[in-house]
C-alpha atoms as one frame of an Amber mdcrd trajectory, in Angstrom:
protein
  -4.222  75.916  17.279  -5.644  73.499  19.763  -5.303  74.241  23.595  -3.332
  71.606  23.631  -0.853  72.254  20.965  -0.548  75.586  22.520   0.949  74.311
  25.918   3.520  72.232  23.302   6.204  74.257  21.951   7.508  75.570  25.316
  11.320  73.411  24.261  11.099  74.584  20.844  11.026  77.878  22.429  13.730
  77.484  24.504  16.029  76.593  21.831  15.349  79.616  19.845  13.774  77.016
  16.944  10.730  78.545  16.368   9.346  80.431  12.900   8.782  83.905  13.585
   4.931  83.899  13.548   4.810  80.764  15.552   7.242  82.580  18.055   5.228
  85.673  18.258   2.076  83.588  18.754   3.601  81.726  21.756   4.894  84.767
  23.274   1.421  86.123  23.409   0.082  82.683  24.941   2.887  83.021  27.156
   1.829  86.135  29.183  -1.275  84.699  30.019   0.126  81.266  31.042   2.272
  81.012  34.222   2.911  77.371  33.824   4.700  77.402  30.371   6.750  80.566
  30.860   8.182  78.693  34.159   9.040  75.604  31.906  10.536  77.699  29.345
  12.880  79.301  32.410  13.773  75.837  33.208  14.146  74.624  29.644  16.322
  77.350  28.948  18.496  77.160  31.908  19.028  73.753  31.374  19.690  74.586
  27.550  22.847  77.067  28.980  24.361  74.452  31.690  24.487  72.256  28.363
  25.556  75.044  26.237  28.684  75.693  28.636  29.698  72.300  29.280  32.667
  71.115  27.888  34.943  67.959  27.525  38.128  66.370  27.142  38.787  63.747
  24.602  41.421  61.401  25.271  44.897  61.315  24.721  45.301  59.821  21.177
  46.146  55.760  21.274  45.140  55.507  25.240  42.666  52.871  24.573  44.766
  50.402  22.723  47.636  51.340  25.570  45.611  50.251  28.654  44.184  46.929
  26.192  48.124  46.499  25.351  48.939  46.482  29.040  45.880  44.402  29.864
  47.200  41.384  27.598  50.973  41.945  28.576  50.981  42.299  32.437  50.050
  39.722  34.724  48.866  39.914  38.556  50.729  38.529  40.689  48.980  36.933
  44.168  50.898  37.991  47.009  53.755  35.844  48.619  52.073  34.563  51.810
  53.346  31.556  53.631  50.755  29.212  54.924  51.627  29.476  58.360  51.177
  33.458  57.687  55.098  33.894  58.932  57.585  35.043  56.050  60.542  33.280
  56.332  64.263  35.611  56.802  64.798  34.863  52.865  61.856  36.540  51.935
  62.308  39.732  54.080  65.817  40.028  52.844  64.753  40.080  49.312  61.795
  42.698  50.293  64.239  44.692  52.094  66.602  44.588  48.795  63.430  45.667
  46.045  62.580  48.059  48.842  65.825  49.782  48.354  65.566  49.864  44.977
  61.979  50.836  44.958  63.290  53.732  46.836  66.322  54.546  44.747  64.117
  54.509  41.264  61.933  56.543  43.080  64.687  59.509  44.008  65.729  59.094
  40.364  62.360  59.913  38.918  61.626  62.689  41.649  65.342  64.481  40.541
  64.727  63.622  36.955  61.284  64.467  36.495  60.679  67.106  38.826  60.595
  69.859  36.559  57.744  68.047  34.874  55.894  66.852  37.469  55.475  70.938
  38.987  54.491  71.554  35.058  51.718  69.586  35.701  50.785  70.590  39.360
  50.176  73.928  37.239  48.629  72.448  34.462  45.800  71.064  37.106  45.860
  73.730  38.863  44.836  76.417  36.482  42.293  73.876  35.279  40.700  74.176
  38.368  40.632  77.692  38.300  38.991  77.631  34.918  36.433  74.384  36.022
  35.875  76.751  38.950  35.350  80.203  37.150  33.123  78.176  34.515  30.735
  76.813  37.264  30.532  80.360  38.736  29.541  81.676  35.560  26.821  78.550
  35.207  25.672  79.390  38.516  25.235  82.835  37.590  23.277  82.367  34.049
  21.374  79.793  35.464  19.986  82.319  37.973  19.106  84.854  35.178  17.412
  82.762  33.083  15.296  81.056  35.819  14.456  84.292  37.471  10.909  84.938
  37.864  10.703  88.113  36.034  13.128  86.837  33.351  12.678  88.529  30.035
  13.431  87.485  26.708  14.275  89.783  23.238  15.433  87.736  20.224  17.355
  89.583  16.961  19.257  88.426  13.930  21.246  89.711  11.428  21.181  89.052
   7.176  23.566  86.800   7.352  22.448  84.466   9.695  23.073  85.299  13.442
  20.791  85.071  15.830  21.157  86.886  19.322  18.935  86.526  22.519  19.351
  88.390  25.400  17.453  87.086  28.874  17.222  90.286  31.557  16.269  89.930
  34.998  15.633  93.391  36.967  15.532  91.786  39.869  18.447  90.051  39.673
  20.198  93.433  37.822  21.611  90.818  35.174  21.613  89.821  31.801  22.563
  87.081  29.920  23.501  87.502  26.236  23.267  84.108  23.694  24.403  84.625
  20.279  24.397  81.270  17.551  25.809  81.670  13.927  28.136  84.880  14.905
  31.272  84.885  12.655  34.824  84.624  13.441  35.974  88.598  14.169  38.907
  89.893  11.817  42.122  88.928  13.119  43.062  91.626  16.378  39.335  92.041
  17.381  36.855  90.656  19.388  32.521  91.181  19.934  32.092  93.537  22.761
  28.963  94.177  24.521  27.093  97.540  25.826  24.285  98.334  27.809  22.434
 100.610  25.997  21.523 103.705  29.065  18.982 105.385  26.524  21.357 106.618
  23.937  24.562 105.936  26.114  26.880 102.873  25.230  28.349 101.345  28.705
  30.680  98.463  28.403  29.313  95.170  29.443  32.358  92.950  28.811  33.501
  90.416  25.663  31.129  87.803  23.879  32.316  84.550  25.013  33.906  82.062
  22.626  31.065  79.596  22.919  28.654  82.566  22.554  26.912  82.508  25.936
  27.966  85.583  27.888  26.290  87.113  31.747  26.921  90.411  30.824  28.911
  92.454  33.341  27.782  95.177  35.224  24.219  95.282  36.537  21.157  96.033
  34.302  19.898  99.648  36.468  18.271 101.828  33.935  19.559 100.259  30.972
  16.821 100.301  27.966  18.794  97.630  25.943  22.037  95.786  24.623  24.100
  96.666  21.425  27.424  94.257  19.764  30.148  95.631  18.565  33.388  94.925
  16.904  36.187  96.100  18.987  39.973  95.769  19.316  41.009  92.321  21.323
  40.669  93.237  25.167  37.464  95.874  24.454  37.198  99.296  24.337  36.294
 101.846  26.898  33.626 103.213  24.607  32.844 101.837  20.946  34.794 102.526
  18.030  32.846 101.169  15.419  28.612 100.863  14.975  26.805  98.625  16.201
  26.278  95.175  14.771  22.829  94.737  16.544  20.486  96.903  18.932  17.947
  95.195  20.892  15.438  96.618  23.603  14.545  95.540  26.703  11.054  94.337
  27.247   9.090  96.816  28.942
């Protein structure tokens, strides 16, 4: 490989898309290169906010709703005399939709009040959750862009991959998992920090697969994956899906 090419695959790396030997050969080229691993931190933090994001489609027929009202509704200019002095008529009639501006208005506040604080929680417990997802970003994002971020990659037969990203000096871990099937119905993927030889709980794989594990790293040697029941266990009660070490 050229020097060149060797420099290149620093994204491909990021994204976990790499064949095992060419992985293994970039590792090596990465402990000797300060400028690629520090792309690959970036790259890969950048890879997680993107992971993590998520989005709301539209209500279903909201387009052809706003073009319906577009063609239907007309703006009306405002009723201005030319000498700029409404006439006694006019403020009369103002007065009169004023009152029943107002009165609609009660109606809809009595009617609809019920729904309206529905939806004052609705959006509020979506900001809660927009808030708790950004902390969790912010969090990630500082693992995998730590300076003395390390990386150890596993998989399983049937097709998962796992990555876990540790930062001593941070005391946190970040655990990515792609291709992980659906757990039987009343369980969930659990975490551990492996304490050479003792499990300690490290909280729940998230749905999306991208989990900062709880608890700090200390003297933990590695990670393991269970299957536990929904909520996790205090200790596991089943063996381990996957193992992996920390680098040393």
């Amino acid at each position: 490989m050229s020097e060149e090419h060797l420099h290149a695959p620093t994204g491909a790396y990021a994204l976990d898309a790499l064949p095992e030997d060419e992985r293994e050969a970039f590792e090596r080229h990465l402990e000797s290169c300060p400028a690629c691993a520090q792309e690959v931190r970036e790259l890969t933090a950048t890879a997680a906010r993107l992971g993590v994001a998520a989005s709301a489609a539209p209500p279903p027929g909201m387009k052809a709703a706003v073009l319906a009202g577009i063609d239907s509704v007309r703006q009306l200019p405002p009723l201005v005399p030319p000498d700029g002095a409404a006439p006694v008529a006019t403020h009369r009639r103002a007065r009169g939709i004023g009152r029943l501006v107002l009165a609609a208005c009660v109606a809809a506040a009595v009617g609809f009040g019920g729904v309206a604080a529905w939806q004052y929680q609705q959006a509020d417990d979506a900001r809660q959750e927009a808030r708790q997802a950004r902390e969790q970003t912010d969090r990630m994002t500082a693992v995998l862009s730590a300076p003395d971020a390390r990386t150890v990659s596993s998989a399983t037969p049937d097709g998962t991959r796992a990555t876990v990203v540790v930062s001593r000096e941070r005391n946190s871990a970040v655990f990515v998992a792609s291709g992980l099937p659906k757990p039987p119905a009343g369980k969930t993927y659990q975490l551990w920090f492996d304490d050479h030889g003792t499990m300690r709980p490290a909280g729940l794989v998230a749905r999306d697969g991208a989990s900062v594990m709880q608890g700090g790293v200390d003297g933990a040697s590695g990670v393991g994956v269970t299957v536990e029941p929904a909520g996790g266990s205090p200790e596991p009660t089943s063996g381990p899906l996957m193992v992996m070490s920390f680098p040393a």
